Structures are given as C-alpha cells and as structure tokens.
Coordinates of N, CA and C in Angstrom, one line a residue:
M12 N 288.2 -3.1 26.2 CA 289.4 -2.6 25.6 C 290.6 -3.2 26.3
H13 N 291.6 -3.7 25.6 CA 292.8 -4.3 26.1 C 293.6 -3.2 26.8
A14 N 294.3 -3.6 27.9 CA 295.1 -2.6 28.7 C 296.1 -1.9 27.8
S15 N 296.7 -2.6 26.9 CA 297.7 -2.0 26.0 C 297.1 -0.8 25.2
W16 N 295.9 -0.9 24.8 CA 295.2 0.2 24.1 C 294.8 1.3 25.1
Q17 N 294.4 1.0 26.3 CA 294.1 2.0 27.2 C 295.3 2.9 27.5
R18 N 296.5 2.3 27.5 CA 297.7 3.1 27.7 C 298.0 4.0 26.5
L19 N 297.8 3.4 25.3 CA 298.1 4.2 24.1 C 297.1 5.4 24.0
L20 N 295.8 5.2 24.4 CA 294.8 6.2 24.2 C 294.7 7.2 25.4
E21 N 295.5 7.0 26.4 CA 295.4 7.8 27.6 C 295.6 9.3 27.2
P22 N 296.6 9.7 26.4 CA 296.8 11.1 26.1 C 295.6 11.7 25.4
V23 N 294.8 11.0 24.7 CA 293.6 11.5 24.0 C 292.3 11.2 24.6
A24 N 292.3 10.6 25.8 CA 291.1 10.2 26.5 C 290.1 11.4 26.7
P25 N 290.6 12.6 27.1 CA 289.7 13.7 27.2 C 288.9 14.0 25.9
E26 N 289.6 13.9 24.8 CA 289.0 14.2 23.5 C 287.9 13.1 23.2
I27 N 288.3 11.9 23.5 CA 287.3 10.8 23.3 C 286.1 11.0 24.2
E28 N 286.2 11.4 25.4 CA 285.1 11.6 26.3 C 284.2 12.8 25.8
N29 N 284.9 13.8 25.2 CA 284.1 14.9 24.7 C 283.3 14.5 23.5
I30 N 283.8 13.6 22.6 CA 283.1 13.1 21.5 C 281.9 12.3 21.9
L31 N 282.2 11.4 22.9 CA 281.1 10.5 23.4 C 280.0 11.3 24.0
A32 N 280.3 12.4 24.7 CA 279.3 13.2 25.3 C 278.4 13.9 24.2
K33 N 279.0 14.3 23.1 CA 278.2 14.9 22.0 C 277.2 14.0 21.4
I34 N 277.5 12.7 21.4 CA 276.6 11.7 20.7 C 275.9 10.9 21.7
A35 N 275.8 11.3 22.9 CA 275.2 10.5 24.0 C 273.8 10.1 23.7
H36 N 273.0 11.0 23.1 CA 271.6 10.8 22.9 C 271.2 10.5 21.5
E37 N 272.2 10.1 20.6 CA 271.9 9.8 19.2 C 271.8 8.3 19.0
D38 N 271.1 7.9 18.0 CA 271.1 6.5 17.6 C 272.2 6.3 16.6
I39 N 273.3 5.6 17.1 CA 274.5 5.5 16.4 C 274.9 4.1 15.9
A40 N 275.8 4.1 15.0 CA 276.4 2.9 14.5 C 277.9 3.1 14.5
P41 N 278.6 2.0 15.1 CA 278.1 0.8 15.7 C 277.4 1.1 17.0
P42 N 276.8 0.1 17.6 CA 276.2 0.3 19.0 C 277.3 0.7 19.9
R43 N 276.9 1.4 21.0 CA 277.9 2.0 21.9 C 278.9 1.0 22.4
E44 N 278.4 -0.2 22.7 CA 279.3 -1.2 23.3 C 280.3 -1.8 22.3
E45 N 280.2 -1.4 21.0 CA 281.1 -1.9 20.0 C 282.0 -0.8 19.4
I46 N 281.9 0.5 19.9 CA 282.6 1.6 19.3 C 284.1 1.2 19.3
F47 N 284.6 0.6 20.4 CA 286.0 0.4 20.5 C 286.3 -1.1 20.4
R48 N 285.5 -1.8 19.6 CA 285.7 -3.3 19.4 C 287.0 -3.6 18.8
A49 N 287.6 -2.7 18.0 CA 288.9 -3.0 17.3 C 290.0 -3.1 18.3
F50 N 289.8 -2.6 19.6 CA 290.9 -2.5 20.5 C 290.8 -3.6 21.6
E51 N 290.2 -4.7 21.3 CA 290.0 -5.8 22.3 C 291.3 -6.7 22.4
N52 N 292.1 -6.8 21.3 CA 293.3 -7.6 21.3 C 294.5 -6.8 21.7
D53 N 295.5 -7.5 22.1 CA 296.8 -6.9 22.5 C 297.4 -6.1 21.3
L54 N 297.7 -4.8 21.6 CA 298.4 -4.0 20.6 C 299.7 -4.6 20.1
E55 N 300.4 -5.4 20.9 CA 301.6 -6.0 20.5 C 301.4 -7.0 19.4
E56 N 300.2 -7.5 19.2 CA 300.0 -8.5 18.2 C 299.6 -8.0 16.9
V57 N 299.5 -6.6 16.8 CA 299.1 -6.0 15.5 C 300.3 -6.0 14.6
Q58 N 300.1 -6.6 13.4 CA 301.1 -6.5 12.4 C 300.7 -5.6 11.2
V59 N 299.4 -5.5 11.0 CA 298.9 -4.8 9.8 C 297.7 -4.0 10.2
V60 N 297.5 -2.9 9.7 CA 296.3 -2.1 9.9 C 295.6 -1.8 8.6
I61 N 294.3 -2.0 8.5 CA 293.5 -1.6 7.3 C 292.6 -0.5 7.8
F62 N 292.8 0.7 7.2 CA 291.9 1.8 7.5 C 290.7 2.0 6.6
G63 N 289.6 2.1 7.3 CA 288.4 2.4 6.5 C 288.0 3.9 6.7
Q64 N 286.9 4.3 6.3 CA 286.5 5.7 6.4 C 285.6 5.9 7.6
D65 N 284.4 5.5 7.6 CA 283.5 5.5 8.8 C 282.6 4.3 8.7
P66 N 281.9 4.1 9.8 CA 281.1 2.8 9.9 C 280.0 2.8 8.9
Y67 N 279.5 1.5 8.6 CA 278.3 1.4 7.8 C 277.2 2.0 8.5
P68 N 276.4 2.8 7.8 CA 275.2 3.5 8.5 C 274.0 2.6 8.6
T69 N 273.9 1.5 7.8 CA 272.8 0.7 7.8 C 272.7 0.0 9.2
E70 N 271.5 0.1 9.8 CA 271.4 -0.5 11.2 C 271.7 -2.0 11.2
G71 N 272.5 -2.4 12.1 CA 272.9 -3.8 12.2 C 274.1 -4.2 11.5
N72 N 274.6 -3.3 10.6 CA 275.8 -3.7 9.8 C 277.1 -3.4 10.5
A73 N 277.3 -2.2 11.1 CA 278.5 -1.8 11.8 C 278.7 -2.6 13.1
M74 N 280.0 -3.1 13.2 CA 280.3 -3.9 14.4 C 281.6 -3.5 15.1
G75 N 282.1 -2.3 14.7 CA 283.3 -1.8 15.3 C 284.6 -2.2 14.7
L76 N 284.5 -3.0 13.6 CA 285.7 -3.4 12.8 C 285.5 -2.9 11.4
A77 N 286.4 -2.1 10.9 CA 286.2 -1.5 9.6 C 285.9 -2.6 8.5
F78 N 285.0 -2.3 7.7 CA 284.5 -3.2 6.6 C 283.8 -4.5 7.0
S79 N 283.9 -4.9 8.3 CA 283.3 -6.1 8.7 C 281.8 -5.9 9.1
V80 N 281.1 -7.0 8.8 CA 279.7 -7.1 9.3 C 279.4 -8.3 10.1
P81 N 278.4 -8.3 11.0 CA 278.2 -9.5 11.8 C 277.8 -10.7 10.9
T82 N 277.9 -11.9 11.4 CA 277.6 -13.1 10.7 C 276.2 -13.2 10.2
N83 N 275.3 -12.6 11.0 CA 273.9 -12.7 10.6 C 273.4 -11.7 9.5
V84 N 274.3 -10.9 9.0 CA 274.0 -10.0 7.9 C 274.2 -10.7 6.6
T85 N 273.1 -10.9 5.9 CA 273.1 -11.7 4.6 C 273.3 -10.8 3.4
Q86 N 273.0 -9.5 3.5 CA 273.2 -8.6 2.4 C 274.6 -7.9 2.6
I87 N 275.6 -8.5 2.0 CA 277.0 -8.0 2.2 C 277.1 -6.6 1.5
P88 N 277.6 -5.6 2.2 CA 277.8 -4.3 1.6 C 278.7 -4.3 0.4
A89 N 278.5 -3.4 -0.5 CA 279.2 -3.5 -1.8 C 280.7 -3.4 -1.7
S90 N 281.2 -2.5 -0.8 CA 282.6 -2.4 -0.6 C 283.2 -3.7 -0.2
L91 N 282.6 -4.4 0.7 CA 283.1 -5.7 1.2 C 283.0 -6.8 0.1
R92 N 282.0 -6.7 -0.7 CA 281.9 -7.7 -1.8 C 283.1 -7.5 -2.8
N93 N 283.5 -6.2 -3.0 CA 284.6 -5.9 -3.8 C 285.9 -6.3 -3.2
I94 N 286.0 -6.2 -1.8 CA 287.2 -6.7 -1.1 C 287.3 -8.2 -1.3
F95 N 286.2 -8.9 -1.2 CA 286.2 -10.4 -1.4 C 286.6 -10.7 -2.8
Q96 N 286.2 -9.9 -3.8 CA 286.5 -10.2 -5.2 C 288.0 -10.0 -5.4
E97 N 288.6 -9.0 -4.8 CA 290.1 -8.8 -4.9 C 290.8 -9.9 -4.1
L98 N 290.3 -10.4 -3.0 CA 290.9 -11.4 -2.3 C 291.0 -12.7 -3.1
K99 N 289.9 -13.0 -3.8 CA 289.9 -14.2 -4.7 C 290.9 -14.0 -5.8
S100 N 290.9 -12.8 -6.4 CA 291.8 -12.6 -7.6 C 293.3 -12.6 -7.1
D101 N 293.5 -12.1 -5.9 CA 294.9 -12.1 -5.4 C 295.4 -13.4 -4.9
L102 N 294.6 -14.1 -4.1 CA 295.1 -15.3 -3.4 C 294.3 -16.5 -3.7
G103 N 293.2 -16.4 -4.5 CA 292.5 -17.6 -4.9 C 291.4 -18.1 -4.0
F104 N 291.2 -17.3 -2.9 CA 290.2 -17.8 -1.9 C 288.8 -17.6 -2.4
G105 N 287.9 -18.6 -2.2 CA 286.5 -18.5 -2.6 C 285.8 -17.5 -1.7
R106 N 284.6 -17.2 -2.1 CA 283.8 -16.2 -1.4 C 283.5 -16.7 0.0
P107 N 283.8 -16.0 1.1 CA 283.5 -16.4 2.4 C 282.0 -16.6 2.7
L108 N 281.7 -17.4 3.7 CA 280.3 -17.6 4.1 C 279.6 -16.4 4.7
S109 N 280.4 -15.5 5.3 CA 279.8 -14.3 5.9 C 280.8 -13.2 5.7
G110 N 280.3 -12.0 6.1 CA 281.2 -10.8 6.0 C 281.9 -10.4 7.3
D111 N 281.9 -11.4 8.2 CA 282.6 -11.2 9.5 C 284.1 -11.4 9.3
L112 N 284.9 -10.3 9.6 CA 286.3 -10.3 9.4 C 287.1 -10.6 10.6
T113 N 286.5 -11.1 11.7 CA 287.1 -11.3 13.0 C 288.4 -12.2 12.8
S114 N 288.4 -13.2 11.9 CA 289.5 -14.0 11.8 C 290.8 -13.3 11.3
W115 N 290.6 -12.2 10.5 CA 291.7 -11.4 10.2 C 292.3 -10.7 11.4
E116 N 291.4 -10.2 12.3 CA 291.8 -9.6 13.5 C 292.7 -10.6 14.3
R117 N 292.2 -11.8 14.4 CA 293.0 -12.8 15.2 C 294.3 -13.1 14.6
S118 N 294.5 -12.8 13.3 CA 295.8 -13.1 12.6 C 296.7 -11.9 12.7
G119 N 296.3 -10.8 13.4 CA 297.2 -9.7 13.6 C 296.8 -8.5 12.7
V120 N 295.6 -8.4 12.2 CA 295.1 -7.2 11.4 C 294.2 -6.4 12.2
L121 N 294.5 -5.1 12.3 CA 293.7 -4.1 13.0 C 292.8 -3.5 11.9
L122 N 291.5 -3.6 12.1 CA 290.5 -3.1 11.2 C 289.9 -1.8 11.8
L123 N 290.3 -0.6 11.3 CA 290.0 0.6 12.0 C 289.5 1.7 11.1
N124 N 288.4 2.2 11.4 CA 287.9 3.4 10.6 C 288.5 4.6 11.1
R125 N 288.6 5.6 10.2 CA 289.1 6.9 10.5 C 288.2 7.6 11.5
V126 N 286.9 7.4 11.3 CA 285.9 8.0 12.2 C 285.1 6.8 12.8
L127 N 285.0 6.7 14.1 CA 284.6 5.5 14.7 C 283.0 5.4 14.9
T128 N 282.3 6.5 14.6 CA 280.8 6.4 14.7 C 280.2 7.2 13.6
T129 N 278.9 6.9 13.4 CA 278.0 7.7 12.6 C 276.6 7.6 13.1
R130 N 275.7 8.4 12.7 CA 274.3 8.2 13.0 C 273.7 7.1 12.1
V131 N 272.8 6.3 12.7 CA 272.2 5.3 11.9 C 271.4 5.9 10.7
G132 N 271.7 5.4 9.5 CA 271.0 5.9 8.3 C 271.7 7.1 7.7
E133 N 272.8 7.6 8.3 CA 273.5 8.7 7.7 C 275.0 8.4 7.5
T134 N 275.5 8.6 6.3 CA 277.0 8.4 6.1 C 277.7 9.6 6.5
A135 N 278.8 9.4 7.2 CA 279.8 10.5 7.6 C 279.1 11.5 8.5
A136 N 278.1 11.2 9.3 CA 277.4 12.1 10.1 C 278.3 12.7 11.2
H137 N 279.3 11.9 11.6 CA 280.2 12.3 12.7 C 281.6 12.7 12.2
S138 N 281.8 13.0 11.0 CA 283.1 13.3 10.4 C 283.7 14.6 10.9
D139 N 282.9 15.4 11.6 CA 283.5 16.7 12.1 C 283.5 16.8 13.6
L140 N 283.5 15.6 14.3 CA 283.5 15.6 15.7 C 284.9 15.5 16.3
G141 N 285.9 15.1 15.5 CA 287.3 15.0 16.0 C 287.8 13.6 16.1
W142 N 287.1 12.6 15.6 CA 287.6 11.2 15.6 C 289.0 11.1 14.9
Q143 N 289.1 12.0 13.8 CA 290.4 11.9 13.1 C 291.6 12.2 13.9
N144 N 291.5 13.1 14.9 CA 292.6 13.3 15.8 C 293.0 12.1 16.6
I145 N 292.0 11.3 17.0 CA 292.2 10.1 17.7 C 292.9 9.1 16.8
T146 N 292.4 8.9 15.6 CA 293.0 7.9 14.7 C 294.4 8.3 14.2
N147 N 294.6 9.6 14.1 CA 295.9 10.1 13.8 C 296.9 9.7 14.9
H148 N 296.5 9.9 16.1 CA 297.3 9.5 17.2 C 297.7 8.0 17.2
I149 N 296.6 7.2 16.9 CA 296.8 5.7 16.8 C 297.8 5.4 15.6
A150 N 297.6 6.0 14.5 CA 298.4 5.8 13.3 C 299.9 6.1 13.6
R151 N 300.1 7.2 14.3 CA 301.5 7.6 14.6 C 302.2 6.5 15.4
E152 N 301.4 5.9 16.4 CA 302.0 4.9 17.3 C 302.2 3.6 16.5
L153 N 301.2 3.2 15.6 CA 301.4 2.0 14.8 C 302.6 2.1 13.9
G154 N 302.7 3.3 13.2 CA 303.9 3.4 12.3 C 305.2 3.3 13.1
A155 N 305.3 3.9 14.3 CA 306.5 3.8 15.1 C 306.8 2.3 15.5
R156 N 305.8 1.5 15.5 CA 306.0 0.1 15.8 C 306.2 -0.8 14.6
G157 N 306.3 -0.2 13.4 CA 306.6 -1.0 12.2 C 305.4 -1.7 11.6
V158 N 304.2 -1.3 12.1 CA 303.0 -1.9 11.5 C 302.9 -1.5 10.0
I159 N 302.4 -2.5 9.2 CA 302.2 -2.2 7.8 C 300.8 -1.7 7.6
A160 N 300.6 -0.7 6.8 CA 299.3 -0.1 6.6 C 298.7 -0.4 5.2
I161 N 297.4 -0.7 5.2 CA 296.7 -0.8 3.9 C 295.8 0.4 3.9
L162 N 296.0 1.3 2.9 CA 295.3 2.6 2.8 C 294.5 2.6 1.6
W163 N 293.2 2.5 1.8 CA 292.2 2.5 0.6 C 291.4 3.8 0.6
G164 N 291.6 4.6 -0.4 CA 290.9 5.8 -0.6 C 291.6 7.0 0.1
K165 N 291.2 8.2 -0.3 CA 291.9 9.5 0.1 C 291.9 9.6 1.6
S166 N 290.8 9.3 2.3 CA 290.8 9.5 3.7 C 291.9 8.7 4.4
A167 N 292.0 7.5 4.0 CA 293.1 6.6 4.6 C 294.5 7.0 4.1
Q168 N 294.6 7.4 2.9 CA 295.9 7.8 2.3 C 296.5 9.0 3.0
G169 N 295.7 9.8 3.7 CA 296.2 10.9 4.4 C 297.1 10.5 5.6
L170 N 297.1 9.2 5.9 CA 297.9 8.7 7.0 C 299.2 8.1 6.6
S171 N 299.5 8.2 5.3 CA 300.7 7.5 4.7 C 302.0 8.0 5.4
G172 N 302.0 9.2 5.8 CA 303.2 9.8 6.4 C 303.7 9.1 7.7
Y173 N 302.7 8.4 8.3 CA 303.1 7.8 9.6 C 303.7 6.4 9.4
F174 N 303.7 5.9 8.2 CA 304.1 4.5 8.0 C 305.3 4.4 7.0
S175 N 306.3 3.6 7.3 CA 307.4 3.4 6.4 C 307.0 2.3 5.4
N176 N 306.1 1.4 5.8 CA 305.6 0.4 4.8 C 304.1 0.5 4.7
Y177 N 303.6 0.8 3.5 CA 302.2 0.9 3.3 C 301.8 0.6 1.9
I178 N 300.6 0.1 1.7 CA 300.1 -0.2 0.4 C 298.8 0.7 0.2
S179 N 298.8 1.4 -0.9 CA 297.8 2.4 -1.1 C 297.1 2.2 -2.5
S180 N 295.8 2.4 -2.5 CA 295.0 2.2 -3.7 C 293.7 3.0 -3.6
A181 N 292.9 2.9 -4.6 CA 291.6 3.5 -4.6 C 290.8 2.7 -3.5
H182 N 289.7 3.3 -3.1 CA 288.8 2.7 -2.1 C 288.0 1.5 -2.8
P183 N 287.6 0.5 -2.1 CA 286.9 -0.6 -2.7 C 285.4 -0.3 -3.0
S184 N 284.9 0.9 -2.7 CA 283.5 1.2 -3.0 C 283.2 1.1 -4.5
P185 N 282.0 0.8 -4.9 CA 281.7 0.7 -6.3 C 282.0 2.0 -7.1
L186 N 282.1 3.1 -6.4 CA 282.3 4.4 -7.1 C 283.8 4.5 -7.5
S187 N 284.7 3.7 -6.9 CA 286.1 3.9 -7.1 C 286.9 2.6 -7.3
A188 N 286.3 1.5 -7.1 CA 287.1 0.2 -7.1 C 287.8 0.0 -8.4
Y189 N 287.2 0.4 -9.5 CA 287.7 0.2 -10.9 C 288.8 1.2 -11.2
R190 N 289.1 2.1 -10.3 CA 290.1 3.1 -10.5 C 291.4 2.7 -9.8
G191 N 291.7 1.5 -9.6 CA 292.9 1.1 -9.0 C 292.9 0.1 -7.9
F192 N 291.7 -0.1 -7.3 CA 291.6 -1.1 -6.2 C 291.7 -2.5 -6.8
F193 N 290.9 -2.8 -7.8 CA 290.9 -4.1 -8.4 C 292.3 -4.3 -9.1
G194 N 293.0 -5.4 -8.8 CA 294.3 -5.7 -9.3 C 295.4 -5.2 -8.5
S195 N 295.1 -4.5 -7.3 CA 296.2 -4.0 -6.5 C 296.9 -5.0 -5.6
K196 N 296.3 -6.2 -5.5 CA 296.9 -7.3 -4.7 C 297.4 -6.9 -3.3
P197 N 296.6 -6.3 -2.5 CA 297.1 -5.8 -1.2 C 297.5 -7.0 -0.3
F198 N 296.8 -8.1 -0.4 CA 296.9 -9.2 0.6 C 298.3 -9.9 0.4
S199 N 298.6 -10.2 -0.8 CA 299.8 -10.9 -1.1 C 301.0 -9.9 -0.9
R200 N 300.8 -8.7 -1.2 CA 301.9 -7.7 -1.1 C 302.2 -7.5 0.4
V201 N 301.2 -7.5 1.3 CA 301.5 -7.4 2.7 C 302.3 -8.6 3.2
N202 N 301.9 -9.8 2.7 CA 302.6 -11.0 3.2 C 304.0 -11.0 2.6
D203 N 304.3 -10.4 1.4 CA 305.6 -10.3 0.9 C 306.5 -9.5 1.8
I204 N 305.9 -8.3 2.2 CA 306.7 -7.4 3.1 C 307.0 -8.1 4.4
L205 N 306.0 -8.8 5.0 CA 306.2 -9.5 6.3 C 307.3 -10.6 6.1
S206 N 307.2 -11.3 5.1 CA 308.2 -12.4 4.8 C 309.6 -11.8 4.7
S207 N 309.7 -10.7 4.0 CA 311.0 -10.1 3.8 C 311.6 -9.6 5.1
Q208 N 310.7 -9.3 6.1 CA 311.2 -8.9 7.4 C 311.3 -10.0 8.4
G209 N 311.1 -11.3 7.9 CA 311.2 -12.4 8.8 C 310.1 -12.6 9.7
R210 N 308.9 -12.0 9.4 CA 307.7 -12.1 10.2 C 306.7 -13.1 9.6
S211 N 305.8 -13.6 10.4 CA 304.8 -14.5 9.9 C 303.8 -13.8 9.0
P212 N 303.4 -14.4 7.9 CA 302.4 -13.8 7.0 C 301.1 -13.9 7.6
I213 N 300.1 -13.0 7.2 CA 298.8 -13.0 7.6 C 298.0 -14.2 7.0
N214 N 297.2 -14.9 7.7 CA 296.3 -15.8 7.2 C 295.0 -15.1 6.7
W215 N 294.9 -14.8 5.4 CA 293.8 -14.0 4.9 C 292.5 -14.9 4.6
S216 N 292.5 -16.1 4.8 CA 291.4 -17.0 4.6 C 290.3 -16.6 5.6
L217 N 289.0 -16.8 5.2 CA 287.9 -16.4 6.1 C 287.0 -17.6 6.2

C-alpha cells in the first residue's frame, strides 16, 4: 500500500483490522495479499474512481481491482464483457486481449469495490462486515479532492453525495446492462469533464 493511502486510511485502521480478524480463517477472494491492491499507486495520481460492488467470487478471478481479472483468466466475466462492449460503442476500441484493467489504473483510474472481500464461491458473503464504512471514508476524501466518480448500480450510486462530478447508470451486469448502462458513454463523458477542467484525459485503451 502506498504511503499516501496509509495516511488516508489511518482513521479507519481499527475497523479494517476488525474485519480482517473476522475473515482470518476463511477462503476469500481476492487472495489476502491483494485485498488492498487498488491502493498501490499514489493517491495524488487518482483522477477517476470506478466503484464496483464486491469481488468476483470465482476462484482466481478477483485481483483487488474492481471488475478486473488477471491476464491468465480466459473466461471473461459477463459484467466485464459488457464494459468492453460499451467501451467499443463509446470510443471505438476493439475487444482487449485480456480482462486485466491495470493500464486504466496507471492512467489515473481507481478501481474500487464497495466491499473488498467475499468468500470464494459466494457472492456478497462479506457485505455485512463493515467494508462500506471504509469505502464511504475513501469516497468522502476522493470527492473532496475533485475526483470524478463512475457509479454503476445502486450500491455505487449511494456514494453520489460525496462527488460534485459523477456519471451514474445501471450496473453492467447482464441483469441490468440493458436498463441504461449500454449507451451511457461513461468513458468519453469522463474525458469531456477532465478536458473542461484543463486536465489530461484518461487513456481508456487496453
């Protein structure tokens, strides 16, 4: 974890330790060493945050970055396939070779789930442990720094009050993508906001 994130999370460190103690003996996703993967880069470099719900429960899929999967995962999760479809529709990019979104992170995008862990094989198994208090704390700080938020689905939309600039739509999951995610053009809209503020646009290519 980058030192800038350690400072930000210091006020909620006891809560984090309490959660980690509760799941100490569980088989979790992502692996323990990747729970805080999203916080490896300098907080100062974050221009955009995309909030997910909770990690992929399929073993080997979750890697600590919301919606992202490791390069060796060949069966791309349905939500990520829909994100790629909207990326192509919005900006014309072809389908990426893998589902690893690390290059977005390098371009200034924080990929953060509302809940940072789950049990392998179970969706939302840790939704009642208090991770939302942690991510609320993070959202408050990001909003104060002028970070632009992409909020997909009700869970993420609950954070809208922290941000002066945000883009909101249905979640990209197959259950809801056709109810407003497709056609929402979040990638170009984010870059339009950044350009209007005199900031560099995100390189969304993968």
